[in-house]
Short mmCIF file of C-alpha atoms in Angstrom, two decimals:
data_model
loop_
_atom_site.label_atom_id
_atom_site.label_comp_id
_atom_site.label_asym_id
_atom_site.label_seq_id
_atom_site.Cartn_x
_atom_site.Cartn_y
_atom_site.Cartn_z
CA MET W 1 109.41 31.19 107.86
CA ASP W 2 106.58 28.64 107.74
CA ILE W 3 107.00 26.33 110.74
CA GLN W 4 106.31 23.11 108.78
CA LEU W 5 108.82 24.07 106.16
CA LYS W 6 111.42 24.92 108.76
CA ARG W 7 110.78 21.71 110.61
CA GLY W 8 111.32 19.64 107.44
CA MET W 9 114.56 21.43 106.71
CA LEU W 10 115.89 20.94 110.26
CA ASP W 11 114.91 17.31 110.18
CA ALA W 12 116.87 16.88 106.96
CA CYS W 13 119.88 18.78 108.43
CA VAL W 14 119.97 16.49 111.46
CA LEU W 15 119.63 13.38 109.33
CA ALA W 16 122.40 14.63 107.04
CA ALA W 17 124.64 15.22 110.07
CA ILE W 18 124.45 11.54 110.92
CA LYS W 19 124.33 10.17 107.42
CA SER W 20 127.98 9.13 107.17
CA LYS W 21 128.56 8.14 110.78
CA ASP W 22 126.80 7.73 114.07
CA SER W 23 126.94 10.81 116.27
CA TYR W 24 125.76 12.26 119.54
CA GLY W 25 123.93 15.54 120.45
CA TYR W 26 126.86 17.86 121.08
CA GLN W 27 128.68 16.73 117.95
CA ILE W 28 125.58 17.15 115.83
CA ILE W 29 125.15 20.74 117.08
CA LYS W 30 128.82 21.46 116.42
CA GLU W 31 128.62 20.02 112.89
CA LEU W 32 125.52 22.06 112.03
CA LYS W 33 126.76 25.32 113.63
CA PRO W 34 128.30 26.79 110.43
CA TYR W 35 124.92 26.33 108.69
CA VAL W 36 122.15 26.56 111.33
CA VAL W 37 122.20 27.29 115.05
CA LEU W 38 120.13 24.80 117.10
CA SER W 39 119.64 24.84 120.84
CA GLU W 40 120.00 21.55 122.69
CA SER W 41 116.29 21.47 123.53
CA THR W 42 115.36 21.97 119.84
CA LEU W 43 117.87 19.28 118.75
CA TYR W 44 116.61 16.70 121.26
CA THR W 45 112.99 17.41 120.19
CA ILE W 46 114.00 16.76 116.56
CA LEU W 47 115.96 13.63 117.50
CA LYS W 48 113.00 12.23 119.45
CA ARG W 49 110.64 12.98 116.53
CA LEU W 50 113.01 11.29 114.08
CA GLU W 51 113.37 8.26 116.35
CA ASN W 52 109.57 7.94 116.69
CA ALA W 53 109.34 8.12 112.85
CA LYS W 54 111.92 5.31 112.67
CA MET W 55 114.30 7.48 110.69
CA LEU W 56 117.06 6.95 113.23
CA THR W 57 117.92 4.50 116.00
CA VAL W 58 119.58 5.26 119.35
CA ARG W 59 122.17 3.32 121.28
CA THR W 60 123.82 4.21 124.55
CA ALA W 61 127.51 3.75 125.15
CA GLU W 62 129.89 4.73 127.91
CA HIS W 63 132.31 7.53 127.06
CA GLY W 64 134.60 9.08 129.69
CA GLY W 65 132.70 7.37 132.51
CA ARG W 66 129.33 8.83 131.37
CA LEU W 67 126.59 7.35 129.23
CA ARG W 68 126.23 8.98 125.81
CA LYS W 69 123.42 8.46 123.26
CA TYR W 70 124.62 7.80 119.74
CA TYR W 71 122.21 8.29 116.81
CA HIS W 72 122.21 6.12 113.65
CA ILE W 73 120.32 6.87 110.47
CA THR W 74 118.01 4.14 109.12
CA GLU W 75 116.87 3.39 105.60
CA LEU W 76 113.75 5.54 106.18
CA GLY W 77 116.06 8.41 107.28
CA LEU W 78 118.11 8.03 104.12
CA LYS W 79 114.94 8.06 102.01
CA ARG W 80 113.80 11.20 103.78
CA ILE W 81 117.02 12.93 102.71
CA GLU W 82 116.43 11.92 99.12
CA VAL W 83 112.78 13.17 99.27
CA PHE W 84 114.03 16.45 100.80
CA LYS W 85 116.46 16.94 97.86
CA GLU W 86 113.62 16.40 95.37
CA GLU W 87 111.36 18.77 97.26
CA TRP W 88 114.17 21.33 97.51
CA GLU W 89 114.43 21.53 93.71
CA GLU W 90 110.76 22.39 93.57
CA ILE W 91 111.12 25.00 96.28
CA MET W 92 114.07 26.55 94.32
CA LEU W 93 111.85 26.78 91.20
CA ILE W 94 109.23 28.53 93.24
CA TYR W 95 111.87 30.85 94.81
CA ARG W 96 113.16 31.76 91.34
CA PHE W 97 109.64 32.61 90.20
CA VAL W 98 108.87 34.78 93.19
CA THR W 99 112.20 36.63 93.06
CA ARG W 100 112.36 37.03 89.27
CA GLU W 101 112.86 40.50 87.92
CA GLU W 102 109.68 42.26 86.81
CA HIS W 103 111.07 43.09 83.37
CA GLU W 104 111.50 39.40 82.48
CA HIS W 105 107.80 39.11 81.81
CA GLU W 106 107.19 42.45 79.99
#
């Protein structure tokens, strides 16, 4: 798969995982697991990229005697999800074209 396309899809997945409530790394991985498998290193690279792009913010809170980073989606992150949905419709049209049956155009 094209690396840029995959990156965009993974970014959208991570943003969608925190869309309804703030979350932390392990929980995000767990939530995505039925759909896509991410390593911790890949997830944290994505989270850092999204933070730098101001699509999410990070806060640190104590949990069980340890510090945990919680991620919160911003307005830019919500807009990115909407743009992804629009782009996905175009991708699906292209997919349907590429996978159409040959006899449809005879």
